[in-house]
Amino acid sequence: MTAPHNPTGFPEPTLAPVNGVELEVFEAGRENAGRPIVLCHGWPEHAYSWRHQVPALVAAGYHVLVPNQRGYGNSSRPADVTDYDIAHLTGDLVALLDHHGYEDATFVGHDWGANVVWGLALLHPDRVTRLAALSLPYLERGPKPWLESLEELFGPDFYMVHFSRQPGVADAVFDENAAQFLRNLFRKNEPPREPRPGMAFINLAQDEAPLGEPVMSEDDLAVVVSAVEKSGFTGGLDWYRNLDRNWHLLADVDPVVRHPALMVYGDRDLVAKSENLVDFVPNVEVTSLDCGHWIQQEKPEELNRVLLSWLERQDTAG
C-alpha cells in the first residue's frame, strides 16, 4: 500500500541522527524557534496522530517537533529488545533536543508516549519545562515489577503480559492483519457487550467486529497502515517487553514529578484514572473530555482549547 495524498498539510519528515539511531521527525513552526514543544505518540500509532494539534500549536507560536519514536514509521528499529527500555526512549528525546539546540522543552504524550514523557521528567528533569499527558496517568512504581503485578491481577492472557511473555506471537498476528487490526482498533470507545478478554487486541486483528465509530477517515487510516506495513509491529511491542526492566531502572530515581503538568482523561477511555496522581505529581491540573482513548483524534478542537489554555496560563504564571 502506498501512502495517499495528505490533505491535512502535515509537515514532511526529516531523519534526525540521535542517540545512536535515526528518528523520523515532522517539524513545523521553525519560525518560532525558542519555543519548542515535542509531541509523543502512543501504541500502535504514528506521529500523524497529532495532525490536528500541529497547526494550532504553530499558530500559538510554538516550534513543533513530532517524532516517530524508535520502532515506528521510518525511524530506526533496533533488533535488541532492551534497546526499547525507558532509558533509550527518553534518551532519544534528550538527543532530539540537543539536535535542535534546545536545553529543554514542553512535552506532550499520549498513551505509551505519555509513559515516556513521565519517564523523561523522572530521568532528565532538567530537560523538561512542563508536560501534558493524555489518557495514561503517572504509573506508580509498586513493590513488584509491573508485568509480575499485572499477571497476578489479570492472568497470563492479559494483553501486556501476553505481548511480553510470548514474544513474536502477537507480532505475527498484527503484521498479517495490519489493516483490519488498525481499522478495528481506532474507534470510539463504547460500553463493551461483555467483559473483554485480556487478548482483546489480538481478537481485533482476527475476527472481532468493531464496537464504535471510527476516529479517522479511510485516507487518514491509510497513512498509518502504510507506515506499519513497512515497519511491522515488533518495535512497538518491544516497549511492553521492557516494563519490568523499566521498573528496575527506576529503582533509585526520585518518584515525584515536580514539573507543571496537565493530565487529560477521556471519560469513556478503558484506561483507569489515577486515584493518587497528586501524590506523585503535585503540580498537576486534571481535566476530562467526553471521549474514549484516542483523545487527540476524537476531540481535536476540544483538546486544542484545553492544551493551549493551559500553556497560556503557565506562560502567564511564569
XYZ file of C-alpha atoms in Angstrom:
318
model
C 0.000 0.000 0.000
C 1.303 3.443 -0.839
C 0.640 6.438 1.359
C -2.181 8.610 -0.015
C -2.122 12.331 -0.556
C -2.152 14.052 2.810
C -4.999 16.590 2.874
C -4.092 17.952 6.330
C -0.840 19.590 5.302
C 1.068 17.518 7.862
C 4.744 18.501 7.537
C 7.192 16.459 5.518
C 9.607 14.407 7.630
C 13.356 14.516 8.015
C 15.625 11.914 9.587
C 17.475 13.123 12.682
C 20.544 11.180 13.898
C 20.085 10.952 17.679
C 21.259 8.630 20.450
C 22.709 6.051 18.051
C 19.541 5.798 15.949
C 17.643 7.867 13.406
C 14.267 9.343 14.212
C 11.779 10.361 11.564
C 10.728 13.836 12.711
C 7.880 16.001 11.456
C 8.750 19.628 12.170
C 6.596 22.746 11.891
C 6.876 26.322 13.081
C 10.619 26.704 12.694
C 9.977 30.441 12.601
C 9.001 30.083 16.271
C 12.469 28.891 17.284
C 12.967 29.198 21.009
C 9.545 27.838 21.995
C 9.869 24.080 21.423
C 7.100 21.582 22.087
C 7.535 17.851 21.444
C 4.537 15.589 20.765
C 4.992 11.886 21.545
C 2.620 9.287 20.085
C 1.441 6.062 21.673
C 0.991 2.437 20.598
C 0.382 1.399 17.896
C 0.256 4.875 16.461
C 2.296 7.297 14.408
C 3.348 10.932 14.579
C 0.399 11.566 12.254
C -1.946 11.133 15.227
C -1.027 14.756 16.148
C -2.104 16.186 12.782
C -4.885 18.262 14.353
C -2.644 19.785 17.029
C 0.331 20.858 14.912
C -1.313 23.831 13.107
C -2.890 25.127 16.316
C 0.409 24.981 18.198
C 2.306 26.676 15.382
C -0.308 29.438 15.282
C 0.155 29.864 19.039
C 3.869 30.455 18.493
C 5.442 27.066 19.116
C 8.213 25.234 17.286
C 6.598 21.813 16.993
C 8.623 18.594 16.817
C 6.725 15.340 16.273
C 8.964 12.268 16.164
C 8.100 8.779 15.151
C 9.785 7.167 18.111
C 12.132 4.229 17.679
C 10.358 1.211 16.248
C 7.813 3.312 14.334
C 7.494 4.671 10.818
C 10.832 5.286 9.137
C 12.673 5.630 12.434
C 15.303 3.051 13.367
C 14.138 -0.349 14.555
C 16.932 -1.889 16.655
C 16.894 -5.671 16.926
C 17.722 -5.913 20.630
C 14.626 -5.859 22.840
C 16.440 -3.927 25.577
C 17.067 -1.090 23.118
C 13.445 -0.101 23.763
C 13.688 0.421 27.507
C 12.836 3.728 29.168
C 16.469 4.816 29.250
C 16.748 4.524 25.460
C 13.328 6.045 24.739
C 13.922 9.074 26.953
C 17.494 9.321 25.712
C 16.140 9.727 22.179
C 14.080 12.740 23.261
C 17.015 14.334 25.066
C 19.167 13.843 21.971
C 16.395 15.307 19.807
C 16.560 18.481 21.900
C 20.339 18.520 21.513
C 19.962 18.068 17.751
C 17.833 21.216 17.607
C 19.933 23.170 20.082
C 17.417 23.243 22.937
C 18.162 22.886 26.631
C 14.572 21.997 27.487
C 11.077 21.867 26.041
C 7.424 21.256 26.720
C 6.491 17.618 26.154
C 3.069 16.188 25.370
C 2.478 12.438 25.270
C -0.452 10.153 24.596
C -0.778 6.526 25.741
C 2.722 4.972 25.698
C 4.036 8.375 24.671
C 2.689 9.719 27.966
C 4.549 6.981 29.818
C 7.766 8.007 28.069
C 7.182 11.662 28.939
C 6.576 10.777 32.603
C 9.823 8.791 32.489
C 11.630 11.713 30.879
C 10.557 14.003 33.731
C 11.990 11.488 36.208
C 15.241 10.635 34.439
C 16.021 14.011 32.842
C 14.066 16.580 34.869
C 16.229 19.494 33.722
C 15.270 18.889 30.071
C 11.518 19.253 30.729
C 9.882 22.639 31.374
C 6.356 21.235 31.688
C 4.430 18.233 30.433
C 0.983 17.127 29.380
C -0.227 13.538 29.422
C -3.222 12.168 27.556
C -5.025 9.021 28.697
C -2.206 7.407 30.678
C -1.610 8.840 34.146
C 1.633 8.539 36.059
C 2.250 4.883 36.933
C 3.379 4.401 40.499
C 6.356 2.073 40.927
C 4.922 -0.502 43.310
C 6.701 -3.212 45.322
C 6.687 -5.723 42.440
C 7.720 -5.353 38.775
C 4.839 -4.188 36.618
C 4.430 -7.322 34.496
C 4.556 -9.541 37.548
C 1.844 -7.463 39.193
C -0.316 -7.425 36.057
C -0.032 -11.190 35.685
C -1.100 -11.705 39.286
C -4.085 -9.394 38.839
C -5.312 -10.351 35.370
C -3.653 -13.638 34.448
C -1.250 -14.685 31.680
C -3.623 -13.778 28.835
C -3.799 -10.103 29.780
C -2.546 -8.325 26.680
C 0.523 -6.662 28.207
C 1.594 -9.940 29.783
C 0.868 -11.907 26.618
C 2.840 -9.473 24.451
C 5.813 -9.799 26.793
C 5.804 -13.451 27.799
C 5.173 -14.762 24.261
C 7.380 -12.618 22.024
C 6.646 -12.945 18.334
C 3.108 -14.270 18.678
C 1.175 -11.000 18.672
C 3.704 -9.521 16.253
C 2.878 -12.111 13.620
C -0.886 -11.753 14.028
C -0.762 -7.972 13.781
C 1.670 -7.977 10.851
C -0.552 -10.385 8.913
C -3.733 -8.396 9.593
C -2.415 -4.838 9.909
C -5.200 -3.010 8.072
C -8.020 -4.924 9.771
C -6.428 -4.579 13.200
C -5.929 -0.832 12.944
C -9.348 -0.244 11.377
C -10.991 -2.111 14.262
C -8.773 -0.549 16.926
C -9.040 3.152 16.076
C -12.636 3.550 17.160
C -14.508 5.487 19.787
C -14.920 3.506 22.979
C -18.413 2.237 23.574
C -19.627 0.157 26.524
C -18.434 -3.409 25.825
C -21.047 -6.046 25.170
C -19.393 -8.246 27.793
C -16.135 -8.225 29.758
C -13.344 -8.100 27.193
C -10.737 -10.850 27.356
C -7.129 -9.972 28.077
C -6.109 -10.671 24.486
C -8.761 -8.361 23.039
C -6.194 -6.710 20.773
C -5.422 -9.993 19.067
C -9.143 -10.617 18.694
C -9.438 -7.273 16.914
C -6.791 -8.368 14.430
C -8.527 -11.639 13.662
C -12.303 -11.629 13.662
C -13.873 -9.398 16.300
C -16.428 -6.931 14.971
C -15.710 -3.283 15.908
C -17.902 -1.633 18.513
C -17.603 2.118 17.994
C -17.441 4.770 15.304
C -14.057 5.237 13.600
C -11.877 8.075 14.857
C -10.269 8.757 11.485
C -11.148 8.750 7.812
C -10.060 5.987 5.465
C -7.446 8.347 3.994
C -6.021 9.083 7.429
C -6.102 5.408 8.364
C -4.219 4.589 5.177
C -1.320 6.815 6.287
C -0.924 4.775 9.473
C -1.472 1.406 7.809
C 1.112 2.199 5.134
C 3.696 3.078 7.778
C 3.012 -0.009 9.882
C 3.094 -2.343 6.892
C 6.640 -1.110 6.339
C 7.847 -1.048 9.944
C 5.987 -4.023 11.379
C 4.728 -4.154 14.960
C 7.688 -5.698 16.786
C 9.457 -2.456 17.683
C 6.362 -1.013 19.335
C 5.598 -4.264 21.147
C 9.146 -4.321 22.485
C 8.230 -1.265 24.567
C 5.888 -3.547 26.553
C 8.602 -6.184 26.851
C 10.688 -3.715 28.848
C 8.124 -2.948 31.537
C 9.901 -4.984 34.211
C 13.305 -3.727 33.050
C 11.961 -0.177 33.382
C 10.776 -0.955 36.910
C 14.353 -1.889 37.818
C 15.865 1.100 36.003
C 13.692 3.478 38.031
C 14.521 1.893 41.397
C 16.766 4.691 42.657
C 15.025 7.607 40.951
C 13.044 10.230 42.871
C 9.450 9.194 42.030
C 7.898 12.661 42.314
C 7.335 14.718 39.145
C 7.548 18.343 40.267
C 7.038 19.988 36.877
C 3.827 21.792 35.973
C 1.678 19.076 34.416
C -1.631 18.643 32.639
C -3.486 15.330 32.768
C -6.251 14.843 30.194
C -8.518 11.826 30.527
C -11.192 10.510 28.202
C -14.296 9.804 30.247
C -15.076 6.740 28.106
C -11.495 5.526 27.942
C -10.912 1.965 29.139
C -7.703 3.148 30.831
C -8.413 3.764 34.514
C -7.961 7.189 36.068
C -5.381 7.567 38.816
C -6.630 7.798 42.383
C -3.402 9.224 43.788
C -1.973 11.285 40.946
C -1.420 14.393 43.044
C 0.763 12.403 45.452
C 3.321 11.888 42.696
C 2.578 14.922 40.504
C 1.792 17.705 42.988
C 1.628 20.455 40.349
C -0.860 18.702 38.101
C -4.052 20.102 36.612
C -6.589 17.407 35.725
C -9.371 17.566 33.172
C -11.553 15.148 31.207
C -13.164 15.158 27.800
C -16.220 13.217 26.683
C -14.379 10.705 24.540
C -12.566 7.411 24.537
C -8.881 6.565 24.288
C -7.800 8.345 21.096
C -8.242 11.776 22.635
C -6.360 13.996 20.184
C -8.172 12.398 17.243
C -11.631 12.041 18.781
C -11.837 15.551 20.247
C -9.167 17.588 18.445
C -10.725 21.035 18.819
C -11.629 20.499 22.463
C -8.161 19.186 23.264
C -6.522 22.104 21.470
C -8.525 24.555 23.556
C -7.601 22.770 26.798
C -3.939 22.440 25.892
C -3.498 25.994 24.614
C -5.346 27.460 27.604
C -3.111 25.543 30.000
C 0.035 26.586 28.143
C -1.066 30.223 28.207
C -1.761 30.084 31.949
C 1.658 28.552 32.517
C 3.306 31.296 30.490
C 1.457 33.963 32.455
C 2.312 32.352 35.788
C 5.958 32.022 34.754
